[in-house]
XYZ file of C-alpha atoms in Angstrom:
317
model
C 188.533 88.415 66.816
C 187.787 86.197 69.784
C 186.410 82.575 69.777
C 183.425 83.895 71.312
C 183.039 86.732 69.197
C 182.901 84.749 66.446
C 179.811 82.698 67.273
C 178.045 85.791 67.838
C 178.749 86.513 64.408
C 177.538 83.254 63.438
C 174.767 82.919 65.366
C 173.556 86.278 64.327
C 173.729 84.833 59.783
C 172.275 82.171 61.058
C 169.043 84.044 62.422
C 169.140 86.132 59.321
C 169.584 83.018 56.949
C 166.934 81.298 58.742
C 164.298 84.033 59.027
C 164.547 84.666 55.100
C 163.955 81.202 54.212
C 161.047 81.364 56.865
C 159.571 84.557 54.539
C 160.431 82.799 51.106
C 160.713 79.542 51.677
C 163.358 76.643 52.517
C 166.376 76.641 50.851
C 166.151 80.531 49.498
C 169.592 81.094 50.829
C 171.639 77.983 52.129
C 175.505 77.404 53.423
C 177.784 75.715 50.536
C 180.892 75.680 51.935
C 183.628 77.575 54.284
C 186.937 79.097 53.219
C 189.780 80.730 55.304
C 187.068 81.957 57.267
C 184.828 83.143 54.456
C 181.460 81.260 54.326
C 180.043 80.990 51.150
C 176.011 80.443 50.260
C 173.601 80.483 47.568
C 170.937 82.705 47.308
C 168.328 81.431 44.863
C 166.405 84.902 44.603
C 162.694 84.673 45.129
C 160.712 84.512 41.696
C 163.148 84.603 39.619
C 165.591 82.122 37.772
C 168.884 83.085 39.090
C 171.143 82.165 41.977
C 173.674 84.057 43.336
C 177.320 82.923 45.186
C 177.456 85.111 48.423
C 180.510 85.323 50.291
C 179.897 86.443 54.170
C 183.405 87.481 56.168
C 183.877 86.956 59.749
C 183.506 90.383 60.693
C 179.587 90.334 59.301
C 177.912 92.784 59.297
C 180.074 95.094 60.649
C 181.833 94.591 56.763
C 179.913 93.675 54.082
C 179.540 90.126 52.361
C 180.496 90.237 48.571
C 178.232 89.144 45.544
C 180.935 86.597 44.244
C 179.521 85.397 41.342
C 176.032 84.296 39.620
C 175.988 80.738 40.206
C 173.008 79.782 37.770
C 170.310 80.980 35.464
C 167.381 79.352 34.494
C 167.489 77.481 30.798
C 164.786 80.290 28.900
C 166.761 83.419 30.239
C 167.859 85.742 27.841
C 172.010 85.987 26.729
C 173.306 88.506 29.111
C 170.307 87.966 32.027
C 172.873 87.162 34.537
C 175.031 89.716 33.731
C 172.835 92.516 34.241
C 171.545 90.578 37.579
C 174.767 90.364 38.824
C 175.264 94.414 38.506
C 172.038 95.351 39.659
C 172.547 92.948 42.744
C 176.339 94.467 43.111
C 174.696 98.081 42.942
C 172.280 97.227 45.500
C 174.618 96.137 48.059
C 176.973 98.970 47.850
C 173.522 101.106 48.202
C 171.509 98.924 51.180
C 174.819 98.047 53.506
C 174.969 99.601 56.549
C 178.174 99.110 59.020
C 176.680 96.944 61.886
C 173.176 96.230 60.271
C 172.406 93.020 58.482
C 171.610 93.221 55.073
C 170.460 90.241 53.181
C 166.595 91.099 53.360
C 166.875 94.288 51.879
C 169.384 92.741 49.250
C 166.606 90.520 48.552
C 163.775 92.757 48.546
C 165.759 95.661 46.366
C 166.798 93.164 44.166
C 162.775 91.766 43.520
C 161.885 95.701 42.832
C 164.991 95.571 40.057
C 163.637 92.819 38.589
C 160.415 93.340 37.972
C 160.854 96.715 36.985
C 163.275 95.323 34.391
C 160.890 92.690 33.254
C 157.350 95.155 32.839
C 159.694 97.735 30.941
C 157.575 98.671 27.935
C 154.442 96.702 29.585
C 151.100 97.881 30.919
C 150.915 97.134 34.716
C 147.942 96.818 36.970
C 146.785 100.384 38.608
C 148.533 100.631 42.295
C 146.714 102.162 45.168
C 148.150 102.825 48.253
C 145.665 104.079 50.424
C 146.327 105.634 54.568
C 148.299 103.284 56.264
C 146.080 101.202 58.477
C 145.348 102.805 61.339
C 147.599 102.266 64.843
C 146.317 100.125 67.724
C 145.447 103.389 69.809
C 143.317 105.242 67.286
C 141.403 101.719 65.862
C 139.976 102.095 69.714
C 139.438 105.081 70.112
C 136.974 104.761 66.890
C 135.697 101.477 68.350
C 132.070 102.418 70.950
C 129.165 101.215 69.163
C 130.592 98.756 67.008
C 128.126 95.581 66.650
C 129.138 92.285 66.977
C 127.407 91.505 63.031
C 130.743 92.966 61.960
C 132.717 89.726 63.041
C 134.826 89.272 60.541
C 135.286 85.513 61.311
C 139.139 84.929 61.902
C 141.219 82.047 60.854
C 143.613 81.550 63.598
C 147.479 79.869 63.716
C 148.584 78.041 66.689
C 150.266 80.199 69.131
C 153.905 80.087 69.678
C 155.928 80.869 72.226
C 159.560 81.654 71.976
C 161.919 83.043 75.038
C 158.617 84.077 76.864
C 157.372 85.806 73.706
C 154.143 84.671 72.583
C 153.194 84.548 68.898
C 149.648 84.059 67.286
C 148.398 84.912 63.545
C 145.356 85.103 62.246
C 143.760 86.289 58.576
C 140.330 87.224 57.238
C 138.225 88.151 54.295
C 138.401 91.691 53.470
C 136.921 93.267 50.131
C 137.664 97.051 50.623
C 139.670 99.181 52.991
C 136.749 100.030 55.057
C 136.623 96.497 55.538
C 140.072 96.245 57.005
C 139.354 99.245 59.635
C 136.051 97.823 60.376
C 137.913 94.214 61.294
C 140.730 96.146 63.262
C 138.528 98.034 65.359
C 136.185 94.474 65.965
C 139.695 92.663 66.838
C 140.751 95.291 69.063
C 137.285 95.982 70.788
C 135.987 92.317 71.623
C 139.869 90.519 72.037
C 141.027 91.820 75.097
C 144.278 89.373 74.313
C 144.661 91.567 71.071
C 144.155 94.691 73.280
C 147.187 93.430 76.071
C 149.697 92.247 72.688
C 152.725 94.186 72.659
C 152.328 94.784 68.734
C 149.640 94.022 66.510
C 151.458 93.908 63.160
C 149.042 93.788 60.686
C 149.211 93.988 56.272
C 146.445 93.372 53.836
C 145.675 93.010 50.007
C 142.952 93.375 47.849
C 142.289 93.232 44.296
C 139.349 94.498 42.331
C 138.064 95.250 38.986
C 136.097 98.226 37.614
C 135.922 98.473 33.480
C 138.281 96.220 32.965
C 140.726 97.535 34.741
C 142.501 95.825 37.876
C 142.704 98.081 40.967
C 145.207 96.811 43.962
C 145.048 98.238 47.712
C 147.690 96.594 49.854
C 149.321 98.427 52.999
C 150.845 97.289 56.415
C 150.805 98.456 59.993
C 154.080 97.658 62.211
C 152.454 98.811 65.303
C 155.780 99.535 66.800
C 157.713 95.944 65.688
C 160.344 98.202 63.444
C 159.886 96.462 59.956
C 157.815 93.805 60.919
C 154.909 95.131 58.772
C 156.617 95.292 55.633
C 157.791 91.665 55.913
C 154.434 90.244 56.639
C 152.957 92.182 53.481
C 156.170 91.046 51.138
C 154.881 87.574 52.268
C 151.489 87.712 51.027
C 152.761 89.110 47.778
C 155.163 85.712 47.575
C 151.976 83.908 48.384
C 149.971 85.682 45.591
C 147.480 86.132 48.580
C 144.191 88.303 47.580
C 141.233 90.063 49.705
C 142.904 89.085 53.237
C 143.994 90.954 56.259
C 146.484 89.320 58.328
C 147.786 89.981 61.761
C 150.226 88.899 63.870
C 150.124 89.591 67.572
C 152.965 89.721 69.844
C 152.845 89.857 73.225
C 156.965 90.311 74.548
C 158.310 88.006 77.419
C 161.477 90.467 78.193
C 163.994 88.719 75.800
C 165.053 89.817 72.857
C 164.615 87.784 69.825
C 166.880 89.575 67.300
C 166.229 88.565 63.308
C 164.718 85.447 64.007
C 161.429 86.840 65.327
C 160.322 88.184 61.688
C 160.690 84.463 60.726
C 158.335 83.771 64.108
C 156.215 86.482 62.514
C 155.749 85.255 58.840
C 155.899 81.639 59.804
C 152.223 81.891 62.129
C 150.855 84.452 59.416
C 151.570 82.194 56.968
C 149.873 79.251 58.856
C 146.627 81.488 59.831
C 146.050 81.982 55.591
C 147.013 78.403 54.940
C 144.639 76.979 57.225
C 142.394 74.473 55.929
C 139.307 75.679 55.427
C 136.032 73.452 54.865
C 135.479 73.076 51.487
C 132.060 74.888 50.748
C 129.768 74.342 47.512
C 132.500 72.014 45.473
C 135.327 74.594 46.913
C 138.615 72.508 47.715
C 140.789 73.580 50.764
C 143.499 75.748 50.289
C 146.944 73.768 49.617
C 150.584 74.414 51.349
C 152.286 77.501 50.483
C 155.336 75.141 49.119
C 152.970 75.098 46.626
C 152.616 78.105 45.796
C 149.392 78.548 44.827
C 147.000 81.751 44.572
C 145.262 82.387 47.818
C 142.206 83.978 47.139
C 139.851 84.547 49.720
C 136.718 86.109 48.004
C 135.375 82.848 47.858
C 135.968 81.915 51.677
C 132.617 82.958 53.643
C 133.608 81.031 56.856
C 136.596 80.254 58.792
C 137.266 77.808 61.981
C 137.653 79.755 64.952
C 140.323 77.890 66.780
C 140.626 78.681 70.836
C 143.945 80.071 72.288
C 145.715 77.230 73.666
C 148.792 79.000 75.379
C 148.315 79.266 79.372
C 148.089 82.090 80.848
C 148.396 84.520 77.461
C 145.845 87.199 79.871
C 148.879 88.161 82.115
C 151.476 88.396 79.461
């Protein structure tokens, strides 16, 4: 393999490395060392109290990195937890890798479905509805005349960012029901004529309720033609134990490609539109950082600051 073959290689872990720890959080997956080519990292898998030795080959992805060892397990595991990670994890790969593809996200994300399947076995678990997928950017218009502007649904918005000409912006609001979620689609996309020009409006939600005692979850997401996009922005509200918010993420494409890095673009401005500090109302306090990981729930959140597009321009993008 040539020099310059090689830093493609390397540049292209690096945007997967970095735009996992931009969905779960710094130091998820960090470089440990280098060996006759062979870099090595730990994975320290989301939620859980294991880390894992990776070993990623030259020729990545086009091969496929190796699950060396686990490297740690947290001090109240069970004898033989890290054994049984280790396979699953081992299983997984052979199953998710795909000549030419990356694969650590879906290693990740396959591995979080193991492991909490493993750890409910035998328990009762909350009822799971997944309701029509919300609706694409064409038909939320086309179901748009009439709408008032008393549904504003009051966004929370991140800062834009632009990257290679591509322009970024998040923003999240309270939803209580599914209807709710259409309703502040079709308001976004009728009275934002930015949100009407974006390239993609990626968009996930979740919302819990309760009905005689039992706990009823709706959660779904919307790629709007960013391939996989969706399903990365909803696995990060689940990391941030977010409840009753929609969140979307417009893009609006400059011509360049981003590659891998652009999901952690993506999850990066979502996560700063939920995150926002809002005022605190009746005694409320403002919601923290998600490095601390709290529970975001926004059925106590009646009002959000409606910050102005900064980025010049954005209208011929």
């Amino acid at each position: 393999m040539s020099s310059g073959a090689g830093k493609n290689v390397q540049s292209e872990v690096e945007s997967e490395v970095e735009a996992i720890n931009s969905i779960y959080g710094d130091g998820t997956i960090q470089q440990i060392s280098s060996c006759v080519g062979t870099d090595f990292y730990l994975l320290s898998v989301p939620q859980f109290p294991v880390t894992l030795r990776l070993g990623v080959p030259p020729q990545y992805p086009d091969i496929s990195l190796e699950i060396v060892q686990v490297e740690s397990t947290g001090p109240a595991t069970r004898k033989g937890y890290g054994t049984r990670v280790l396979a699953a994890a081992k299983d997984i790969l052979r199953r998710v890798f795909m000549p030419g593809q990356a694969c650590l996200y879906d290693l990740i994300q396959e591995l979080d479905v193991n492991l909490r399947e493993e750890s409910f076995k035998g328990e009762a678990e909350p009822s799971l509805h997944l309701p029509q997928k919300i609706k694409n950017t064409q038909g939320v218009l086309e179901e748009t005349a009439g709408l008032k502007d008393s549904t504003d649904p009051k966004w929370t918005l991140s800062e834009p960012v632009s990257e290679k000409k591509s322009i970024f912006l998040g923003r999240a609001c309270r939803v209580t029901s599914t209807g709710e979620v259409d309703t502040a689609m079709a308001h976004l996309l009728s009275t934002d004529k930015r949100a009407v020009k974006a390239t993609h409006n990626i968009s996930a939600y979740r919302i819990r309720q309760h009905s005689a005692g039992n706990e009823i979850i709706y959660q779904d997401c919307n790629d709007d033609g960013e391939d996989a996009a969706g399903a990365r922005l909803l696995k990060l509200l689940q990391m941030m134990d977010a409840w009753d918010v929609l969140v979307v993420v417009s893009r609006w494409y400059g011509g360049i490609k981003l590659g891998p890095a652009r999901f952690g673009i993506i999850n990066s401005v979502a996560r700063k539109a939920v995150t926002r500090r809002l005022p605190p109302d009746e005694g409320k306090s403002p919601t923290k950082e998600l490095k601390d990981r709290p529970s975001y729930d926004f059925s106590y959140a009646q009002g959000f600051d409606k910050t102005p597009l900064s980025v010049e321009n954005l209208d011929d993008k």
